[in-house]
Structures are given as structure tokens and as C-alpha cells.
mmCIF file of C-alpha atoms in Angstrom:
data_model
loop_
_atom_site.group_PDB
_atom_site.id
_atom_site.type_symbol
_atom_site.label_atom_id
_atom_site.label_comp_id
_atom_site.label_asym_id
_atom_site.label_seq_id
_atom_site.Cartn_x
_atom_site.Cartn_y
_atom_site.Cartn_z
ATOM 1 C CA UNK A 1 -52.923 -55.626 -96.656
ATOM 2 C CA UNK A 2 -53.046 -52.746 -99.167
ATOM 3 C CA UNK A 3 -51.579 -50.355 -96.609
ATOM 4 C CA UNK A 4 -48.739 -52.783 -95.825
ATOM 5 C CA UNK A 5 -47.946 -53.228 -99.499
ATOM 6 C CA UNK A 6 -47.986 -49.529 -100.296
ATOM 7 C CA UNK A 7 -46.040 -48.387 -97.235
ATOM 8 C CA UNK A 8 -43.515 -51.216 -96.956
ATOM 9 C CA UNK A 9 -43.108 -53.410 -100.000
ATOM 10 C CA UNK A 10 -43.680 -50.939 -102.828
ATOM 11 C CA UNK A 11 -41.098 -48.291 -101.814
ATOM 12 C CA UNK A 12 -38.496 -50.956 -101.053
ATOM 13 C CA UNK A 13 -39.159 -52.685 -104.385
ATOM 14 C CA UNK A 14 -38.933 -49.375 -106.264
ATOM 15 C CA UNK A 15 -35.655 -48.397 -104.572
ATOM 16 C CA UNK A 16 -34.193 -51.865 -105.163
ATOM 17 C CA UNK A 17 -35.223 -51.782 -108.829
ATOM 18 C CA UNK A 18 -33.785 -48.260 -109.189
ATOM 19 C CA UNK A 19 -30.512 -49.387 -107.610
ATOM 20 C CA UNK A 20 -30.091 -52.331 -109.982
ATOM 21 C CA UNK A 21 -31.117 -50.252 -113.011
ATOM 22 C CA UNK A 22 -28.450 -47.684 -112.103
ATOM 23 C CA UNK A 23 -25.855 -50.432 -111.681
ATOM 24 C CA UNK A 24 -26.741 -51.743 -115.147
ATOM 25 C CA UNK A 25 -26.628 -48.233 -116.656
ATOM 26 C CA UNK A 26 -23.167 -47.658 -115.147
ATOM 27 C CA UNK A 27 -21.965 -50.956 -116.629
ATOM 28 C CA UNK A 28 -23.197 -49.917 -120.080
ATOM 29 C CA UNK A 29 -21.542 -46.483 -119.814
ATOM 30 C CA UNK A 30 -18.289 -47.924 -118.471
ATOM 31 C CA UNK A 31 -18.086 -50.453 -121.290
ATOM 32 C CA UNK A 32 -18.709 -47.902 -124.066
ATOM 33 C CA UNK A 33 -15.461 -46.190 -125.071
ATOM 34 C CA UNK A 34 -17.385 -43.624 -127.146
ATOM 35 C CA UNK A 35 -18.851 -42.103 -123.971
ATOM 36 C CA UNK A 36 -16.269 -39.654 -122.635
ATOM 37 C CA UNK A 37 -18.273 -37.508 -120.191
ATOM 38 C CA UNK A 38 -20.879 -38.692 -117.715
ATOM 39 C CA UNK A 39 -23.255 -36.276 -116.006
ATOM 40 C CA UNK A 40 -24.727 -37.661 -112.788
ATOM 41 C CA UNK A 41 -27.946 -35.920 -111.749
ATOM 42 C CA UNK A 42 -30.628 -37.056 -109.339
ATOM 43 C CA UNK A 43 -32.958 -36.046 -106.600
ATOM 44 C CA UNK A 44 -30.154 -37.014 -104.236
ATOM 45 C CA UNK A 45 -32.255 -36.567 -101.105
ATOM 46 C CA UNK A 46 -34.223 -39.672 -102.066
ATOM 47 C CA UNK A 47 -31.115 -41.656 -101.182
ATOM 48 C CA UNK A 48 -30.460 -39.879 -97.909
ATOM 49 C CA UNK A 49 -33.158 -38.035 -95.984
ATOM 50 C CA UNK A 50 -36.389 -38.616 -97.958
ATOM 51 C CA UNK A 51 -36.870 -42.339 -97.694
ATOM 52 C CA UNK A 52 -37.184 -44.652 -94.737
ATOM 53 C CA UNK A 53 -36.520 -47.682 -96.911
ATOM 54 C CA UNK A 54 -33.278 -49.350 -95.793
ATOM 55 C CA UNK A 55 -30.575 -50.340 -98.253
ATOM 56 C CA UNK A 56 -31.098 -54.006 -97.310
ATOM 57 C CA UNK A 57 -30.243 -55.227 -100.831
ATOM 58 C CA UNK A 58 -26.766 -53.692 -100.892
ATOM 59 C CA UNK A 59 -23.545 -55.035 -99.432
ATOM 60 C CA UNK A 60 -23.815 -52.287 -96.796
ATOM 61 C CA UNK A 61 -27.084 -53.479 -95.244
ATOM 62 C CA UNK A 62 -25.504 -53.643 -91.776
ATOM 63 C CA UNK A 63 -24.895 -49.871 -91.778
ATOM 64 C CA UNK A 64 -27.845 -47.957 -90.342
ATOM 65 C CA UNK A 65 -26.848 -44.419 -91.382
ATOM 66 C CA UNK A 66 -28.298 -43.759 -94.860
ATOM 67 C CA UNK A 67 -25.751 -40.994 -95.478
ATOM 68 C CA UNK A 68 -22.864 -43.405 -94.904
ATOM 69 C CA UNK A 69 -24.362 -45.957 -97.282
ATOM 70 C CA UNK A 70 -24.985 -43.276 -99.902
ATOM 71 C CA UNK A 71 -21.400 -42.042 -99.536
ATOM 72 C CA UNK A 72 -19.977 -45.530 -100.092
ATOM 73 C CA UNK A 73 -22.199 -46.349 -103.088
ATOM 74 C CA UNK A 74 -21.725 -42.915 -104.675
ATOM 75 C CA UNK A 75 -17.954 -43.105 -104.211
ATOM 76 C CA UNK A 76 -17.824 -46.570 -105.775
ATOM 77 C CA UNK A 77 -19.864 -45.383 -108.767
ATOM 78 C CA UNK A 78 -17.596 -42.408 -109.428
ATOM 79 C CA UNK A 79 -14.486 -44.540 -108.922
ATOM 80 C CA UNK A 80 -15.710 -47.033 -111.546
ATOM 81 C CA UNK A 81 -16.351 -44.201 -113.996
ATOM 82 C CA UNK A 82 -12.951 -42.571 -113.372
ATOM 83 C CA UNK A 83 -11.151 -45.915 -113.654
ATOM 84 C CA UNK A 84 -12.799 -46.356 -117.053
ATOM 85 C CA UNK A 85 -11.486 -42.998 -118.278
ATOM 86 C CA UNK A 86 -14.723 -41.028 -117.959
ATOM 87 C CA UNK A 87 -14.977 -37.326 -117.156
ATOM 88 C CA UNK A 88 -17.572 -36.960 -114.413
ATOM 89 C CA UNK A 89 -19.839 -34.020 -113.649
ATOM 90 C CA UNK A 90 -22.209 -34.165 -110.670
ATOM 91 C CA UNK A 91 -25.310 -31.988 -110.778
ATOM 92 C CA UNK A 92 -26.806 -31.223 -107.373
ATOM 93 C CA UNK A 93 -30.552 -31.334 -106.852
ATOM 94 C CA UNK A 94 -32.763 -28.445 -107.951
ATOM 95 C CA UNK A 95 -34.042 -26.327 -105.074
ATOM 96 C CA UNK A 96 -37.340 -27.978 -104.165
ATOM 97 C CA UNK A 97 -40.337 -25.697 -103.956
ATOM 98 C CA UNK A 98 -42.235 -25.379 -100.679
ATOM 99 C CA UNK A 99 -45.615 -25.184 -102.467
ATOM 100 C CA UNK A 100 -47.366 -25.807 -105.764
ATOM 101 C CA UNK A 101 -45.985 -23.538 -108.524
ATOM 102 C CA UNK A 102 -49.435 -23.369 -110.123
ATOM 103 C CA UNK A 103 -50.355 -20.905 -107.373
ATOM 104 C CA UNK A 104 -48.023 -18.438 -109.075
ATOM 105 C CA UNK A 105 -49.870 -18.490 -112.369
ATOM 106 C CA UNK A 106 -52.246 -15.600 -112.981
ATOM 107 C CA UNK A 107 -55.484 -17.333 -113.929
ATOM 108 C CA UNK A 108 -57.864 -14.402 -114.317
ATOM 109 C CA UNK A 109 -57.359 -11.060 -116.071
ATOM 110 C CA UNK A 110 -57.997 -8.885 -113.005
ATOM 111 C CA UNK A 111 -56.437 -11.169 -110.403
ATOM 112 C CA UNK A 112 -53.335 -9.479 -109.039
ATOM 113 C CA UNK A 113 -52.376 -11.924 -106.301
ATOM 114 C CA UNK A 114 -50.321 -14.811 -107.585
ATOM 115 C CA UNK A 115 -49.085 -16.281 -104.311
ATOM 116 C CA UNK A 116 -45.645 -16.248 -102.768
ATOM 117 C CA UNK A 117 -43.475 -17.253 -105.719
ATOM 118 C CA UNK A 118 -40.122 -17.264 -103.991
ATOM 119 C CA UNK A 119 -38.528 -18.770 -100.902
ATOM 120 C CA UNK A 120 -35.377 -18.196 -98.902
ATOM 121 C CA UNK A 121 -32.292 -19.697 -100.474
ATOM 122 C CA UNK A 122 -31.051 -20.530 -96.986
ATOM 123 C CA UNK A 123 -34.031 -22.881 -96.536
ATOM 124 C CA UNK A 124 -32.909 -24.846 -99.608
ATOM 125 C CA UNK A 125 -29.272 -24.822 -98.497
ATOM 126 C CA UNK A 126 -30.188 -26.007 -94.999
ATOM 127 C CA UNK A 127 -32.407 -28.843 -96.224
ATOM 128 C CA UNK A 128 -29.802 -30.148 -98.671
ATOM 129 C CA UNK A 129 -26.718 -29.365 -96.545
ATOM 130 C CA UNK A 130 -25.874 -32.837 -95.286
ATOM 131 C CA UNK A 131 -26.536 -34.541 -98.626
ATOM 132 C CA UNK A 132 -24.460 -31.938 -100.482
ATOM 133 C CA UNK A 133 -21.670 -32.284 -97.901
ATOM 134 C CA UNK A 134 -21.511 -36.020 -98.603
ATOM 135 C CA UNK A 135 -21.435 -35.387 -102.363
ATOM 136 C CA UNK A 136 -18.667 -32.783 -101.968
ATOM 137 C CA UNK A 137 -16.669 -35.102 -99.710
ATOM 138 C CA UNK A 138 -16.837 -37.881 -102.302
ATOM 139 C CA UNK A 139 -16.002 -35.581 -105.221
ATOM 140 C CA UNK A 140 -12.908 -34.241 -103.421
ATOM 141 C CA UNK A 141 -11.428 -37.762 -103.485
ATOM 142 C CA UNK A 142 -11.112 -37.609 -107.255
ATOM 143 C CA UNK A 143 -9.272 -35.317 -109.640
ATOM 144 C CA UNK A 144 -11.259 -33.612 -112.382
ATOM 145 C CA UNK A 145 -14.754 -34.367 -111.058
ATOM 146 C CA UNK A 146 -16.872 -31.234 -111.276
ATOM 147 C CA UNK A 147 -19.971 -30.207 -109.322
ATOM 148 C CA UNK A 148 -22.697 -27.959 -110.685
ATOM 149 C CA UNK A 149 -25.515 -26.505 -108.585
ATOM 150 C CA UNK A 150 -28.714 -25.543 -110.475
ATOM 151 C CA UNK A 151 -29.449 -23.070 -107.684
ATOM 152 C CA UNK A 152 -26.872 -20.852 -109.387
ATOM 153 C CA UNK A 153 -29.424 -20.296 -112.164
ATOM 154 C CA UNK A 154 -32.657 -20.523 -110.146
ATOM 155 C CA UNK A 155 -31.723 -18.379 -107.147
ATOM 156 C CA UNK A 156 -29.997 -15.136 -106.317
ATOM 157 C CA UNK A 157 -28.035 -14.556 -103.108
ATOM 158 C CA UNK A 158 -31.166 -14.392 -100.971
ATOM 159 C CA UNK A 159 -34.087 -16.104 -102.730
ATOM 160 C CA UNK A 160 -34.949 -18.992 -105.034
ATOM 161 C CA UNK A 161 -37.753 -18.385 -107.502
ATOM 162 C CA UNK A 162 -40.657 -20.381 -108.893
ATOM 163 C CA UNK A 163 -40.189 -18.314 -112.047
ATOM 164 C CA UNK A 164 -39.758 -14.734 -113.190
ATOM 165 C CA UNK A 165 -41.453 -12.380 -115.629
ATOM 166 C CA UNK A 166 -44.391 -14.738 -116.280
ATOM 167 C CA UNK A 167 -41.997 -17.603 -117.104
ATOM 168 C CA UNK A 168 -42.354 -20.535 -114.719
ATOM 169 C CA UNK A 169 -39.204 -22.500 -113.871
ATOM 170 C CA UNK A 170 -41.026 -25.514 -112.384
ATOM 171 C CA UNK A 171 -43.830 -27.937 -113.328
ATOM 172 C CA UNK A 172 -44.088 -29.203 -109.756
ATOM 173 C CA UNK A 173 -41.974 -29.056 -106.604
ATOM 174 C CA UNK A 174 -38.768 -30.222 -108.314
ATOM 175 C CA UNK A 175 -39.204 -30.831 -112.071
ATOM 176 C CA UNK A 176 -38.273 -27.951 -114.341
ATOM 177 C CA UNK A 177 -40.308 -26.581 -117.230
ATOM 178 C CA UNK A 178 -38.695 -26.174 -120.642
ATOM 179 C CA UNK A 179 -37.947 -22.561 -119.717
ATOM 180 C CA UNK A 180 -36.373 -23.568 -116.382
ATOM 181 C CA UNK A 181 -34.377 -26.341 -118.048
ATOM 182 C CA UNK A 182 -33.044 -23.940 -120.672
ATOM 183 C CA UNK A 183 -32.064 -21.439 -117.981
ATOM 184 C CA UNK A 184 -30.162 -24.131 -116.044
ATOM 185 C CA UNK A 185 -28.594 -25.598 -119.202
ATOM 186 C CA UNK A 186 -27.246 -22.206 -120.299
ATOM 187 C CA UNK A 187 -25.754 -21.600 -116.841
ATOM 188 C CA UNK A 188 -24.368 -25.150 -116.750
ATOM 189 C CA UNK A 189 -22.611 -24.708 -120.110
ATOM 190 C CA UNK A 190 -21.062 -21.429 -118.942
ATOM 191 C CA UNK A 191 -19.692 -22.889 -115.702
ATOM 192 C CA UNK A 192 -18.771 -26.505 -116.472
ATOM 193 C CA UNK A 193 -15.853 -27.650 -118.571
ATOM 194 C CA UNK A 194 -16.994 -30.352 -120.983
#
């Protein structure tokens, strides 16, 4: 019974709750005329390739392709925001780390090896390609919706980094430290029109 609850019911309940919470949040934002700009950020892969939980609680439950469902729901959300006069900025997912960033922290004074603290940018781009294609496709339907990719701040042309110069960018595989957040925020403010 415990296995059935944890592998079936719990993820579906969490995703359903998340969906309805987001719907409620969008209603609040859309009904508040003081909110002019909305920044949409998420671990978008949770809605596409990460989860096996079907969208059975949406009006698109008959569609089996999670990317198609995500595209429809995402498009509807942006359309509601645009129709309510909001400026919309979509932030793509952070590059997810292939291993624990703690392995990059020097723990002893004479320990030189700190693990492999970088990974190929192409690996990140490949993993997120289909999700990011759907996001780009949706965004192109609307005027004045901007996309920002945190990889611009966390990667160079070839590699993405766990951190640099003894400053870690990540707490875990996807959540940024204060230093990483500041790095992304500064890049975001340079590249996005608010």
C-alpha cells in the first residue's frame, strides 16, 4: 500500500495541487491592475519529460503527449496575462547539474581534488531542447513576450559550471545559491527589458 501511495497517488496529488495553485495565482495577478510585469519561471521539465503523472485533471486529459498538453496550458496562461495587459517574461530552467555540487567544495586544507565541477553545455541544451522548443513556439505567438535563459550567466560557449573561484552557483542539482542567484539576476537585468 505505501508503495502504491508514494508512486501513484502522491505525485498525481502534488501535480494536481500545483496546477490549481498556479491557476489561482494567475487569477490573482490578472485581477490586480498594479501588477504590470509577470515573470514566469519554473523547472519546466517537470511538466514535460520528468513526470509520468498524466494531466488527468485538466480539460486535455484525452491527449497523451505531455508536451502538447504543456503547450496548450502554457499558451492559455500567457494569453490570459497578455489579455489583462501584463508584460510577460519567461525564464527558462537553470542548467541542471549531473552530480552533487558539494563534491566541488574543498573540505580539507591539503585536498586538491574537488571533483568535476563543470559539464558540457550541449548536454544541458540537448536535455532541455524539446521543452524549450515548446516554450519558444508559444512565446512566438505573442508580441512583447521575452525569454531569458539563465545558462547565459551560468555557462560559457562550451561548459556550464557548478561555480567558479570558490563561489558555488548551486545548492543542489537545480537550486541556486545566493551567489548564483545574484549572478543570474545581474545578467537578467542587463538583457531583459522591464
